[in-house]
Short mmCIF file of C-alpha atoms in Angstrom, two decimals:
data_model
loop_
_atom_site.label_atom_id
_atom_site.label_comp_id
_atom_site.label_asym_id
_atom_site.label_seq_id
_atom_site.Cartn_x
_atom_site.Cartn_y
_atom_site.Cartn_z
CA UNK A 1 198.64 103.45 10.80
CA UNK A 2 197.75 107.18 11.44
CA UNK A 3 201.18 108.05 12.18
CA UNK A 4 204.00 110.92 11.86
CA UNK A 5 205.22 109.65 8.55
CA UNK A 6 201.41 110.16 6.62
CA UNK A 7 202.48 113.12 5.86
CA UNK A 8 201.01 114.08 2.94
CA UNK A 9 198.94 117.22 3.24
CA UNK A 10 200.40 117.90 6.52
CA UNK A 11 200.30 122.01 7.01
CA UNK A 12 203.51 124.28 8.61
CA UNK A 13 206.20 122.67 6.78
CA UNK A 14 208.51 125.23 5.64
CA UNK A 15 210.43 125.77 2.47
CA UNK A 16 211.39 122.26 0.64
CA UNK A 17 215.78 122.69 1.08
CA UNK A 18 216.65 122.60 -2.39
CA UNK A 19 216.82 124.80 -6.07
CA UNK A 20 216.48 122.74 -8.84
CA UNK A 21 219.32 121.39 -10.70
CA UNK A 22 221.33 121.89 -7.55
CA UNK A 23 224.15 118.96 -7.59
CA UNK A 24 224.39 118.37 -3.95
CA UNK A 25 222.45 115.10 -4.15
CA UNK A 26 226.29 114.38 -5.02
CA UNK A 27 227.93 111.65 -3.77
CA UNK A 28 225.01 109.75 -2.69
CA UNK A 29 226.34 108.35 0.96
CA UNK A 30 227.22 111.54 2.16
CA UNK A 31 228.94 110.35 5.58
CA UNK A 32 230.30 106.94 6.00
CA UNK A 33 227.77 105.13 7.72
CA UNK A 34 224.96 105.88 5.40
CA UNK A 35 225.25 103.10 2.88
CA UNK A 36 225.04 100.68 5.88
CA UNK A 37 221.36 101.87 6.32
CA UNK A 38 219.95 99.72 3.03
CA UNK A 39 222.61 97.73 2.96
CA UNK A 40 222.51 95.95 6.29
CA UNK A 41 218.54 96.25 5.37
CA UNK A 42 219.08 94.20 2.52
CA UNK A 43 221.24 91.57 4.70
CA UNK A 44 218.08 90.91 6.16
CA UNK A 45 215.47 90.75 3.93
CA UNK A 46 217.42 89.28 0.83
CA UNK A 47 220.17 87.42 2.84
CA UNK A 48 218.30 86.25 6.05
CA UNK A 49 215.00 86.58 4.82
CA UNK A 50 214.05 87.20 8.06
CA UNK A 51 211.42 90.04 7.02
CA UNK A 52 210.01 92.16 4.24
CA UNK A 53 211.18 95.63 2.69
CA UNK A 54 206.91 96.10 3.63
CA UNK A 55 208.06 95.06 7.46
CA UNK A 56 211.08 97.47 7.61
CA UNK A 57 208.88 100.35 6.33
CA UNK A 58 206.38 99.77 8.85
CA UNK A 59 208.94 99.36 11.73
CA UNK A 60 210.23 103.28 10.71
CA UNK A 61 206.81 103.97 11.39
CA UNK A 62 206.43 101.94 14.35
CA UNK A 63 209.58 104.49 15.55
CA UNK A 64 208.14 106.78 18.33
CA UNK A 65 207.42 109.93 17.24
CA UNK A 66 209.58 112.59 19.01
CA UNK A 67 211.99 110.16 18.10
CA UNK A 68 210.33 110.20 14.67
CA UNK A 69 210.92 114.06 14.05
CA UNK A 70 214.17 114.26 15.09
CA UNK A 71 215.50 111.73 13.25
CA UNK A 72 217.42 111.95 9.79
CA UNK A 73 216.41 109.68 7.06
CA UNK A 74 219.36 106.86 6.69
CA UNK A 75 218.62 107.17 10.89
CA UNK A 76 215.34 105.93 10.70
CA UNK A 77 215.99 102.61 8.58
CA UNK A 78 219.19 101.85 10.65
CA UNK A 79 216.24 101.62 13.83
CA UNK A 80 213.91 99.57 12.12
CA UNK A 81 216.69 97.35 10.52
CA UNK A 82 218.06 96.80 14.58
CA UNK A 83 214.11 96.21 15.69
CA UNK A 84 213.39 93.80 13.36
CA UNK A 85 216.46 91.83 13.68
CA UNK A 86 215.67 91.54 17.30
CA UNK A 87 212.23 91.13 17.28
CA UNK A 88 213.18 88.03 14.71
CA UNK A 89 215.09 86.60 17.59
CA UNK A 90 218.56 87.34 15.29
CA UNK A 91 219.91 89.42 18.14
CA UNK A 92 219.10 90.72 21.40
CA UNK A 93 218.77 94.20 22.54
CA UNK A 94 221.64 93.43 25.09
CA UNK A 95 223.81 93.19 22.12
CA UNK A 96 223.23 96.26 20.69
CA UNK A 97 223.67 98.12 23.91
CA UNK A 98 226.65 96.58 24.41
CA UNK A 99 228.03 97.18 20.86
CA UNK A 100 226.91 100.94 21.11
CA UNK A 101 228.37 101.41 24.93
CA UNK A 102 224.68 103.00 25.87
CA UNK A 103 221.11 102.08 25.08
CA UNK A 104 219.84 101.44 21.39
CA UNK A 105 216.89 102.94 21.19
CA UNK A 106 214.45 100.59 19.04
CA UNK A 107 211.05 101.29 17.56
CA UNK A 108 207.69 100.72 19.65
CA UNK A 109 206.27 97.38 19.32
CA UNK A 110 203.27 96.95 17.23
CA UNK A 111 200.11 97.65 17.92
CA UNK A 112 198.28 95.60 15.36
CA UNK A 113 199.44 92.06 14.07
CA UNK A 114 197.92 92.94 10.47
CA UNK A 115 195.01 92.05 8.57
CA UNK A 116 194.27 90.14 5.58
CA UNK A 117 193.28 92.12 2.34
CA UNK A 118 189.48 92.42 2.46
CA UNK A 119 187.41 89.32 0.61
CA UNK A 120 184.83 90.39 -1.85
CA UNK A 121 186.76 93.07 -3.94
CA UNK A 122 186.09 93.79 -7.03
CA UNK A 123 188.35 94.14 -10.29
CA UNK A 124 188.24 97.71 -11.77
CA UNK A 125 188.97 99.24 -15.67
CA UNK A 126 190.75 102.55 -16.57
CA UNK A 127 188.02 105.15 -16.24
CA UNK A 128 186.36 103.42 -13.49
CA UNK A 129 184.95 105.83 -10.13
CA UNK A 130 186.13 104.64 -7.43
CA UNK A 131 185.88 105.58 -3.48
CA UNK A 132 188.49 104.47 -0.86
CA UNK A 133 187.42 102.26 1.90
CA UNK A 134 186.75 104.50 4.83
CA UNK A 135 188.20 102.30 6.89
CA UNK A 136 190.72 102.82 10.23
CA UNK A 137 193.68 100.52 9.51
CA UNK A 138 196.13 100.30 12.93
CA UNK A 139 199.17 98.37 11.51
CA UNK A 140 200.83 98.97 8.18
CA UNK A 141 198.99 100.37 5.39
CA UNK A 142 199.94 101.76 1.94
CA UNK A 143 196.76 104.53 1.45
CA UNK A 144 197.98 107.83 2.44
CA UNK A 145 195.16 108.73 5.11
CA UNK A 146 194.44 111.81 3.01
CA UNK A 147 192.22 109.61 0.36
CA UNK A 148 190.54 107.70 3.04
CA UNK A 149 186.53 107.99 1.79
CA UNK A 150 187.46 109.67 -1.24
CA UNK A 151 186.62 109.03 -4.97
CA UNK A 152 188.66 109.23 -8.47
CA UNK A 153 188.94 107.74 -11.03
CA UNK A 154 191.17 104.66 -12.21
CA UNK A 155 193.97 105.84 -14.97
CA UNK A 156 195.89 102.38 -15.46
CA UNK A 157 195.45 98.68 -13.58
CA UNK A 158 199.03 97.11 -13.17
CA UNK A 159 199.79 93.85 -15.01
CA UNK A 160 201.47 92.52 -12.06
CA UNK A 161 200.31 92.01 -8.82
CA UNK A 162 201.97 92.25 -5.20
CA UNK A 163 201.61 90.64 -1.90
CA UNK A 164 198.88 92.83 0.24
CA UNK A 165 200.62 95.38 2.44
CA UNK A 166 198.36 95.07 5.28
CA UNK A 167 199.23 91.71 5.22
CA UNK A 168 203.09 91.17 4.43
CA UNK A 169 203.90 94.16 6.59
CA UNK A 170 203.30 92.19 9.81
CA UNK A 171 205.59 88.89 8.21
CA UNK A 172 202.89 87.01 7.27
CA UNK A 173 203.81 86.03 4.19
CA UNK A 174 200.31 84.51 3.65
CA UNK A 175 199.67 87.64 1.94
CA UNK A 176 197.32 87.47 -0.86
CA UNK A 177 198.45 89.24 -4.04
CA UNK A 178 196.36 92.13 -5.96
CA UNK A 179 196.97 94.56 -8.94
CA UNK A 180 196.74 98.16 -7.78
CA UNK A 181 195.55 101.10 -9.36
CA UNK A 182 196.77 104.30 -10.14
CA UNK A 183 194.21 106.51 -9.07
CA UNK A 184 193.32 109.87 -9.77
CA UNK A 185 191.66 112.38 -7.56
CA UNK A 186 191.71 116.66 -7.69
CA UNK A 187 193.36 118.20 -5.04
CA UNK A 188 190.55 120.13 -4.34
CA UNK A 189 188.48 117.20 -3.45
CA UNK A 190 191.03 116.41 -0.93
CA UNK A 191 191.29 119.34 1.12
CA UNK A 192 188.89 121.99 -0.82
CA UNK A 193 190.17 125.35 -1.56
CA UNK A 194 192.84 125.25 0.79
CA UNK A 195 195.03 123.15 -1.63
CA UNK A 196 196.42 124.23 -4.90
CA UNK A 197 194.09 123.56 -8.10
CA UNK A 198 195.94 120.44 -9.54
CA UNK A 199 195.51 116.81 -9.71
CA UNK A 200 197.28 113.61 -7.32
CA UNK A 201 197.65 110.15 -8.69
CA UNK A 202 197.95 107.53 -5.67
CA UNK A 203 198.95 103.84 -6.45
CA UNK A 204 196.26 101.95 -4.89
CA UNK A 205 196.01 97.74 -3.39
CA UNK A 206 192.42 96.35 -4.83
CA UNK A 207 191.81 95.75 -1.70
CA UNK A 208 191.40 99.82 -0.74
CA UNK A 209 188.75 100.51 -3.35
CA UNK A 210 185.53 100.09 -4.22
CA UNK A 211 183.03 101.29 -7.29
CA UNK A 212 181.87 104.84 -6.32
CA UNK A 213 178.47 104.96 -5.96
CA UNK A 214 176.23 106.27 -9.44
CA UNK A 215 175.17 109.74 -9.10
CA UNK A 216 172.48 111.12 -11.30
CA UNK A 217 175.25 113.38 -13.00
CA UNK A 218 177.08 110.29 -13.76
CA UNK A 219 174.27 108.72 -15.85
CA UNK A 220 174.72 107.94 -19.38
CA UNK A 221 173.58 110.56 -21.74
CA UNK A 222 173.22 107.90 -24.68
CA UNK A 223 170.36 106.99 -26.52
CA UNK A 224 167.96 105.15 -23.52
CA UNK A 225 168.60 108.90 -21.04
CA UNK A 226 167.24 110.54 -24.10
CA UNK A 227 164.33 108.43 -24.15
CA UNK A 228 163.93 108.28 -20.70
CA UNK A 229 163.79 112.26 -20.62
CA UNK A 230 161.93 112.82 -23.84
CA UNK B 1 208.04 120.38 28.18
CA UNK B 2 208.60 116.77 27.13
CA UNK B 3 211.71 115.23 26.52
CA UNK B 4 213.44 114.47 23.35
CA UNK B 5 214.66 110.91 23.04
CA UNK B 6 217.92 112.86 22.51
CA UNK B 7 218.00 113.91 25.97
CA UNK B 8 218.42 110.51 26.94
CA UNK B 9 221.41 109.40 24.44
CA UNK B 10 224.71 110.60 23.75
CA UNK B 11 225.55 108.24 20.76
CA UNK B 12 225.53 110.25 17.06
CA UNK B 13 223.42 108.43 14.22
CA UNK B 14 226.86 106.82 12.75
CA UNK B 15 227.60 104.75 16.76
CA UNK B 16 224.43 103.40 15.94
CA UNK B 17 224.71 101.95 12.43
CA UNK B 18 228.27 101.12 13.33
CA UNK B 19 227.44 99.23 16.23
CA UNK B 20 224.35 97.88 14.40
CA UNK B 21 227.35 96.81 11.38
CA UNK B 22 229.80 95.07 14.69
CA UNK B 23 226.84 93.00 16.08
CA UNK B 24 225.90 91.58 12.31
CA UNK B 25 229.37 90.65 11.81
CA UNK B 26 229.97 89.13 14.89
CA UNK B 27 227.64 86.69 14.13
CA UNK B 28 228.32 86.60 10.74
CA UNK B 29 225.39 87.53 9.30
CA UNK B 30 227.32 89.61 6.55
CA UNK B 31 228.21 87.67 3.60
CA UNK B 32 231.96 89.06 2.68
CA UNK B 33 231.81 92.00 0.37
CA UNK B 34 228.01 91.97 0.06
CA UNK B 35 227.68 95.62 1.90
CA UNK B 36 230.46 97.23 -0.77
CA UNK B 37 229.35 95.66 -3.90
CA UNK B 38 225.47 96.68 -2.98
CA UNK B 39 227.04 100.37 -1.82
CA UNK B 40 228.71 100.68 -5.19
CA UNK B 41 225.46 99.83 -7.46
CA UNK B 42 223.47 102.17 -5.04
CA UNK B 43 226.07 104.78 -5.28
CA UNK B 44 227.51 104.27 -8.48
CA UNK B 45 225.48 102.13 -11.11
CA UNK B 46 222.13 104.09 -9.94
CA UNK B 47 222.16 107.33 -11.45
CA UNK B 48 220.06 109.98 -13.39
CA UNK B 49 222.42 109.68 -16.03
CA UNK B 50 220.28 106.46 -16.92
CA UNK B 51 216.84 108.22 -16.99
CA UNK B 52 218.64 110.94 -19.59
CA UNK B 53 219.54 107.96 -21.82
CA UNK B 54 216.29 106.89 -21.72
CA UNK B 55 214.37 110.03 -22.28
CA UNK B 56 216.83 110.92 -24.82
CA UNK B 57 216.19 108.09 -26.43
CA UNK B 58 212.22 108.65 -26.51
CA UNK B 59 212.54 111.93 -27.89
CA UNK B 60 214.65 110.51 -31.21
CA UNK B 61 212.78 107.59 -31.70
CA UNK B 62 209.38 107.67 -31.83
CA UNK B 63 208.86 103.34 -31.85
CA UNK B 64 211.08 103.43 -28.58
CA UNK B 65 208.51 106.23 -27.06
CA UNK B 66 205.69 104.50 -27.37
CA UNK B 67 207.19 101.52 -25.47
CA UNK B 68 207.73 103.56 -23.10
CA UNK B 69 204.91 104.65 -22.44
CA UNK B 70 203.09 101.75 -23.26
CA UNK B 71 205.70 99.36 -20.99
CA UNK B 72 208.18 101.10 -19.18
CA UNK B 73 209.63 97.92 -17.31
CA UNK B 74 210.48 96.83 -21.20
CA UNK B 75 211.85 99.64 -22.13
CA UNK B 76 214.05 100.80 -19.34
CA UNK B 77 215.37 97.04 -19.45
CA UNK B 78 216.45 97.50 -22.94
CA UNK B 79 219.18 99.65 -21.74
CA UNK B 80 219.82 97.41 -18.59
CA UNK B 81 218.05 99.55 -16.46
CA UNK B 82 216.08 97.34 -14.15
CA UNK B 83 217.05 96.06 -10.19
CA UNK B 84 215.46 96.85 -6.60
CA UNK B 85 213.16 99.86 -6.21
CA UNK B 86 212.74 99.57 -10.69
CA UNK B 87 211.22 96.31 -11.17
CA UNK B 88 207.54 98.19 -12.50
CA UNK B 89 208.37 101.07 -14.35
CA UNK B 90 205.96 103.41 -15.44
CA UNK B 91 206.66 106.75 -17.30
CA UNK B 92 204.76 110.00 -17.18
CA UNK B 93 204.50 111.75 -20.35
CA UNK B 94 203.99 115.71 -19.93
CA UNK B 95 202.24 117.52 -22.25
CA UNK B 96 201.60 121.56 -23.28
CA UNK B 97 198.85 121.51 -20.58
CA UNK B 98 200.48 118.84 -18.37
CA UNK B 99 203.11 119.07 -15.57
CA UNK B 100 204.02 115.25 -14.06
CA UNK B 101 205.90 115.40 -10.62
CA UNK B 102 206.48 112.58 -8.29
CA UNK B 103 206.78 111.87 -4.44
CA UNK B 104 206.94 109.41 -1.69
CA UNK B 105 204.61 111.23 0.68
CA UNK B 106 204.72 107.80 3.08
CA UNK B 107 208.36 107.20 2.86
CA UNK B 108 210.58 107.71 0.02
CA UNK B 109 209.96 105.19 -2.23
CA UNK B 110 211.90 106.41 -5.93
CA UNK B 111 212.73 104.54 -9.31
CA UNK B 112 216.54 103.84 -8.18
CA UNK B 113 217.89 101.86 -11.14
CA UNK B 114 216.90 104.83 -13.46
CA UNK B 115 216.79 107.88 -11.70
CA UNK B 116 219.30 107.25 -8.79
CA UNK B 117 218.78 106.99 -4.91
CA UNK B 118 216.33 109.69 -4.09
CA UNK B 119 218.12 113.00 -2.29
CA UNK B 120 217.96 114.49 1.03
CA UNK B 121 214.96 117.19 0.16
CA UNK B 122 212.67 114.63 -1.52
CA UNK B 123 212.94 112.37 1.89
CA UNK B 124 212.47 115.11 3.67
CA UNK B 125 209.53 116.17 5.64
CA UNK B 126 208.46 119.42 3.74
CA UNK B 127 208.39 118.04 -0.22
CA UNK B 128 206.89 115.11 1.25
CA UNK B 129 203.97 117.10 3.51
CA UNK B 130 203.62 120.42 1.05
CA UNK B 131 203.95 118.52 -2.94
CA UNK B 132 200.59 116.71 -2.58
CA UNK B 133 198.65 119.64 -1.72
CA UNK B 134 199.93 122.25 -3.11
CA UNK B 135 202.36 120.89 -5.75
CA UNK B 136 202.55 124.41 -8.26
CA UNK B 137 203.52 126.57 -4.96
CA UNK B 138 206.21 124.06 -4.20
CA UNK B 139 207.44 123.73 -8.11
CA UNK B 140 207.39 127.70 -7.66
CA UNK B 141 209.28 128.33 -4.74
CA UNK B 142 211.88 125.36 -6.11
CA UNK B 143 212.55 127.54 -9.17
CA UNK B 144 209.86 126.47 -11.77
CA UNK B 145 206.82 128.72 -12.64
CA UNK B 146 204.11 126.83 -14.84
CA UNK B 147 201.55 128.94 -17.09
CA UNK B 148 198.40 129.29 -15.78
CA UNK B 149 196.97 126.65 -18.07
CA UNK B 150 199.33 123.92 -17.11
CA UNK B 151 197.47 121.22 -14.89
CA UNK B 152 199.96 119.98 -12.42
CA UNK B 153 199.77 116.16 -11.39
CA UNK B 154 201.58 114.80 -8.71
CA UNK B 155 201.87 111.07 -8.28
CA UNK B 156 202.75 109.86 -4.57
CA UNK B 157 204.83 106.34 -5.16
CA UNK B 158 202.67 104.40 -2.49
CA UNK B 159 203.12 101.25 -3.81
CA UNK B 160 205.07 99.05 -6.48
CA UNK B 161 205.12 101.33 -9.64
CA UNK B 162 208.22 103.64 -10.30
CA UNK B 163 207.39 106.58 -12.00
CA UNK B 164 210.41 108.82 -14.28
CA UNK B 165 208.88 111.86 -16.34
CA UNK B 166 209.25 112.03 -19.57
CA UNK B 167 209.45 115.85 -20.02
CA UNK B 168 208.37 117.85 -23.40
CA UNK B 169 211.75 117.91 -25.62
CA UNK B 170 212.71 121.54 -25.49
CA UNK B 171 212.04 123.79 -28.54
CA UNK B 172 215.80 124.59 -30.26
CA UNK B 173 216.98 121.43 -29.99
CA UNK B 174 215.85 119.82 -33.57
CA UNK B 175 219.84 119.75 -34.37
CA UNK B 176 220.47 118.14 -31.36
CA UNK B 177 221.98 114.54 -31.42
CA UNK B 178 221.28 111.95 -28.34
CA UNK B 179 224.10 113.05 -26.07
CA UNK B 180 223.30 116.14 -26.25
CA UNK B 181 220.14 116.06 -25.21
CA UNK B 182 220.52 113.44 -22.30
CA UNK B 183 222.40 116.47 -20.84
CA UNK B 184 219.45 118.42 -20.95
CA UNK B 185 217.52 115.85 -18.58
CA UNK B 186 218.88 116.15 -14.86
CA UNK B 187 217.71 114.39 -11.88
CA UNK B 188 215.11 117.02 -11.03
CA UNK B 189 213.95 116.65 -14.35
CA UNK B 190 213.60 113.27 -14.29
CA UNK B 191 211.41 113.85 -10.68
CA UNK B 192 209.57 116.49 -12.79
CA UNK B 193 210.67 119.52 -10.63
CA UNK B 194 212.55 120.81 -13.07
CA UNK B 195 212.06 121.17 -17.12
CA UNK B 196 214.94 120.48 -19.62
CA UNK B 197 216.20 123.93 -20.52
CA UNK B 198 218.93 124.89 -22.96
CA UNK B 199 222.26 126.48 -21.85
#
């Protein structure tokens, strides 16, 4: 989904609040309600098991956007937390209004009811090139949309795998599990000069990739190139 | 000029998850004490002061660094250090030429059992939009200015794997025993921010 919250990359952000070493991350729930955020999260996805932490953190995307902005984090999970519990039938909109004493304000509905993960992938090895689909994805979705089409290269395959995002992030717990792949691209093929010289790692689903295409610079310099251009 | 949804509602943030809290519990959704005992491992049991141990631990004992680095799930659980948000733990070993620093550009997705529940400025909007792009600005303007021939990496938590650094032990610290040099490694070091620095 090519929402608010793909942020990274996203230009006229100010200053990031904060000097290192600062303490003020001190004490964690800094007003009283805030633990209730991933708490009452929690009630329903461990507890009810009425949806997935992959459903809640596509309904805090799902949260309209001017709503979105002006939102503070423990905010936005308190929303999708209330929208999934009614959109699982657990309770009613009504309720919540009448709890609150005005209207709760819920996140849109979606607009997308998920995909599977795409058949025909194939398993990658540390060092691999590999491109990410350039594909448009309108439900949930784990690739930041700045390495859409873009190639790196594979530094480590996980030894686990996990249900596919796409997939479990619209409840279907169908999902079909897959390694992922920490993948390495420069900044600078991400947005040319207009980034810092540097390197990002993103933590890929199988099902994003595939093998970069060969490029004569790629070939292999061993013994049959030498031949080949002797 | 549009709107702001706030136009339209005069409840604060707290009404809401209050009145999100009544409606659970009127139903009885909320198994008794199962919001304070998660609330105190979130807010208590999660905390940087873990990560130090751990990276203290690497720097004295070369066998235990290679684990590490090798399998961080194994070796974080060797000290206990494993729960939601820290079930695949991998750590990022900087070098003389290599700066690690890690983000949730999507969200805010962190390594909770070892380094703590993220804070306010890595959730928010500007470390999450500017750290990608132009992470040594951001590490520069936060207080921490890299040599030239440092290579800074970020790695944007987009998926399962929770990353801690595991910074360069300081030089001066040879006489150094374990607790003192967990006190060396903060939270911001432990994001990779920040780099362990004496006194």
């Amino acid at each position: 989904m090519d929402g608010f919250h793909d942020l990274g990359g996203f230009q006229g952000f100010g200053r990031v609040p904060h000097t290192i070493n600062s303490l003020d991350y001190k004490p964690v729930f800094k007003e009283d309600w805030e633990h209730l955020a991933y708490s009452l999260m929690f009630v329903g996805v461990d507890q009810l098991k009425k949806f997935s932490v992959d459903e809640v953190r596509h309904a805090v995307e799902r949260i309209d956007v001017r709503q979105h902005v002006g939102t503070r984090y423990y905010e936005r999970y308190v929303i999708a937390t209330a929208t999934l519990l009614v959109e699982t039938g657990v309770l009613t909109q009504a309720e919540l209004d009448a709890a609150l004493g005005s209207h709760f304000k819920l996140a849109n509905p979606p607009h997308s009811n998920g995909r599977p993960a795409p058949a025909g992938g194939a398993r990658f090895e540390v060092g691999d090139r590999v491109v990410v689909r350039d594909e448009y994805v309108s439900g949930h979705i784990r690739a930041p949309g700045y390495v859409r089409g873009k190639e790196g290269v594979v530094l480590h395959r996980t030894t686990e795998s996990w249900p596919f995002p796409d997939t479990i992030g619209h409840g279907d717990t169908c999902a079909v599990h897959q390694p992922t792949y920490h993948v390495e691209f420069r900044a600078r093929d991400l947005w040319g000069d207009a980034a810092d010289d540097g390197y990002v790692v993103a933590d890929l689903f199988e099902g994003y990739l595939n093998r970069a295409p060969v490029r004569p610079a790629d070939a292999p310099t061993g013994s049959h190139a030498a031949e080949t251009t002797a | 000029m549009n709107a702001t949804p706030s136009a339209h509602t005069t409840s604060t943030p707290g009404e809401r998850a209050w009145a999100l809290f009544r409606v659970m519990k009127e139903k009885s959704l909320i198994p008794d004490g199962y919001v304070e005992g998660l609330t105190q491992m979130m807010s208590e049991q999660f905390d940087p002061a873990n990560g130090a141990r751990v990276v203290a631990r690497a720097w004295v004992d070369p066998a235990f660094r290679e684990l590490l680095l090798k399998d961080g799930t194994a070796a974080c659980a060797q000290f206990g250090y494993t729960g939601p948000q820290g079930e695949y733990i991998v750590a990022l070993e900087d070098t003389p030429t290599l700066k690690n620093v890690i983000v949730c550009s999507l969200c805010s997705c962190t390594n909770w059992p070892v380094l703590g529940l993220p804070p306010e400025w890595y959730k928010g909007f500007e470390y999450r939009a500017r750290l990608v792009r132009e992470g040594r600005t951001v590490l520069r303007e936060l207080g921490t200015n890299l040599p030239d021939d440092v290579v800074v990496k970020v790695w944007d938590t987009t998926a399962e794997s929770r990353y801690l650094v595991l910074p360069m032990r300081p030089a001066g610290t040879d006489g150094m025993n374990e607790a003192q040099l967990q006190a060396l490694v903060t939270k911001d070091v432990l994001i990779g921010v920040a780099l362990p620095r004496l006194g």
